[in-house]
Amino acid sequence: MATTVPVIQEIMSANDSLAAQNRAKLDEAGVVGMNIMASPGAGKTSTILRTIEALAADTRLGVVEGDTANVTIDADKVTAAGMPAVQINTGGDCHLDAVMLSGALAQMPLAEIQLLIVENVGNLICPASFMLGTHFNVVIASVPEGDDKPYKYPNIYRGIDALILNKMDLLPYVDFDLAYFRRGIEMLNPNAAFFPISCKTGEGVAEWVAWLKARMQQERA
């Protein structure tokens, strides 16, 4: 037991060092990296596809898809939308880490893209602990998941730059207290931008994309 903590510290230190190398590689290529985290079913891929649709005319995107199983369902959707995608199969691990992203970056045509979207593994716990080297973090929540998630999984919300609340079209049919949810977020991270959207109807997508464009310009400045 006495060696457990030092070993964990060594693993995290090695991950953070490689994350810094990933960031340097993105900066050298002029690529802005965004890490998207969420629970399974919150709508990560749907939001990515909506974002691609909104940005495709003036922004070149690439997507790294993280999944626990050997499937390419989400990567195939991104490719069908006309953007390059690289699949990471974690072999059952519940998160992406800097080593995995480093391998994906080697396969991604960085010289041809401006925004790299990393879709992390669906999980509200583990992804928050591993830096990847992206420039900013976004969490997607959804109305059907319930309004208590900020109170039950606080760590995932503390380090993020923006929160997307998806599936707003279901709000009239679900017992979801929007004010209670927002209070939970604001207590943990009062500076996080907040975007209620619906990938089904398109509600709020324009506001989210406007923020994303501004953030990309900020990172390039």
PDB file of N, CA, C and O in Angstrom, residues 13 24 32 59 63 77 89 91 102 146 149 204 216 219:
ATOM      1  N   SER A  13       1.974  12.168 -13.854  1.00  0.00           N
ATOM      2  CA  SER A  13       3.017  13.076 -14.316  1.00  0.00           C
ATOM      3  C   SER A  13       3.425  12.746 -15.747  1.00  0.00           C
ATOM      4  O   SER A  13       3.615  13.649 -16.571  1.00  0.00           O
ATOM      5  N   ALA A  24       1.776  21.044 -27.919  1.00  0.00           N
ATOM      6  CA  ALA A  24       2.807  21.665 -28.766  1.00  0.00           C
ATOM      7  C   ALA A  24       2.644  21.245 -30.225  1.00  0.00           C
ATOM      8  O   ALA A  24       2.817  22.053 -31.141  1.00  0.00           O
ATOM      9  N   VAL A  32      -6.568  24.119 -33.305  1.00  0.00           N
ATOM     10  CA  VAL A  32      -7.181  24.289 -31.987  1.00  0.00           C
ATOM     11  C   VAL A  32      -7.852  22.975 -31.608  1.00  0.00           C
ATOM     12  O   VAL A  32      -8.612  22.399 -32.406  1.00  0.00           O
ATOM     13  N   THR A  59     -14.675  26.333 -41.986  1.00  0.00           N
ATOM     14  CA  THR A  59     -13.710  25.780 -41.044  1.00  0.00           C
ATOM     15  C   THR A  59     -13.435  24.321 -41.383  1.00  0.00           C
ATOM     16  O   THR A  59     -14.372  23.541 -41.582  1.00  0.00           O
ATOM     17  N   VAL A  63     -11.941  14.920 -36.403  1.00  0.00           N
ATOM     18  CA  VAL A  63     -12.535  14.380 -35.183  1.00  0.00           C
ATOM     19  C   VAL A  63     -11.795  13.112 -34.757  1.00  0.00           C
ATOM     20  O   VAL A  63     -11.512  12.247 -35.591  1.00  0.00           O
ATOM     21  N   LYS A  77     -20.014   8.105 -39.023  1.00  0.00           N
ATOM     22  CA  LYS A  77     -20.936   9.238 -39.190  1.00  0.00           C
ATOM     23  C   LYS A  77     -20.163  10.520 -39.515  1.00  0.00           C
ATOM     24  O   LYS A  77     -20.590  11.311 -40.357  1.00  0.00           O
ATOM     25  N   ASN A  89      -9.942   2.882 -29.973  1.00  0.00           N
ATOM     26  CA  ASN A  89     -10.630   1.867 -29.181  1.00  0.00           C
ATOM     27  C   ASN A  89      -9.815   1.622 -27.920  1.00  0.00           C
ATOM     28  O   ASN A  89      -8.678   1.159 -27.985  1.00  0.00           O
ATOM     29  N   GLY A  91     -10.115  -0.486 -25.557  1.00  0.00           N
ATOM     30  CA  GLY A  91     -10.025  -1.850 -25.034  1.00  0.00           C
ATOM     31  C   GLY A  91     -10.713  -2.015 -23.692  1.00  0.00           C
ATOM     32  O   GLY A  91     -10.322  -2.865 -22.891  1.00  0.00           O
ATOM     33  N   SER A 102      -1.979  10.967 -28.574  1.00  0.00           N
ATOM     34  CA  SER A 102      -0.736  11.103 -29.340  1.00  0.00           C
ATOM     35  C   SER A 102      -0.744  10.160 -30.543  1.00  0.00           C
ATOM     36  O   SER A 102      -0.362  10.551 -31.654  1.00  0.00           O
ATOM     37  N   GLY A 146     -31.282  13.978 -15.952  1.00  0.00           N
ATOM     38  CA  GLY A 146     -31.661  14.477 -14.638  1.00  0.00           C
ATOM     39  C   GLY A 146     -30.898  15.726 -14.266  1.00  0.00           C
ATOM     40  O   GLY A 146     -29.796  15.974 -14.763  1.00  0.00           O
ATOM     41  N   LYS A 149     -26.983  15.961 -11.768  1.00  0.00           N
ATOM     42  CA  LYS A 149     -25.644  15.510 -12.133  1.00  0.00           C
ATOM     43  C   LYS A 149     -24.521  16.418 -11.634  1.00  0.00           C
ATOM     44  O   LYS A 149     -23.477  15.924 -11.225  1.00  0.00           O
ATOM     45  N   GLY A 204     -30.614  26.732 -30.159  1.00  0.00           N
ATOM     46  CA  GLY A 204     -29.390  27.054 -29.426  1.00  0.00           C
ATOM     47  C   GLY A 204     -28.087  26.704 -30.129  1.00  0.00           C
ATOM     48  O   GLY A 204     -27.015  27.080 -29.642  1.00  0.00           O
ATOM     49  N   MET A 216     -12.028  29.820 -30.792  1.00  0.00           N
ATOM     50  CA  MET A 216     -10.948  29.458 -31.717  1.00  0.00           C
ATOM     51  C   MET A 216     -10.084  30.671 -32.035  1.00  0.00           C
ATOM     52  O   MET A 216      -8.846  30.571 -32.065  1.00  0.00           O
ATOM     53  N   GLU A 219      -7.807  31.414 -29.111  1.00  0.00           N
ATOM     54  CA  GLU A 219      -6.678  30.484 -28.985  1.00  0.00           C
ATOM     55  C   GLU A 219      -5.611  30.755 -30.039  1.00  0.00           C
ATOM     56  O   GLU A 219      -4.427  30.485 -29.818  1.00  0.00           O
TER      57      GLU A 219
END
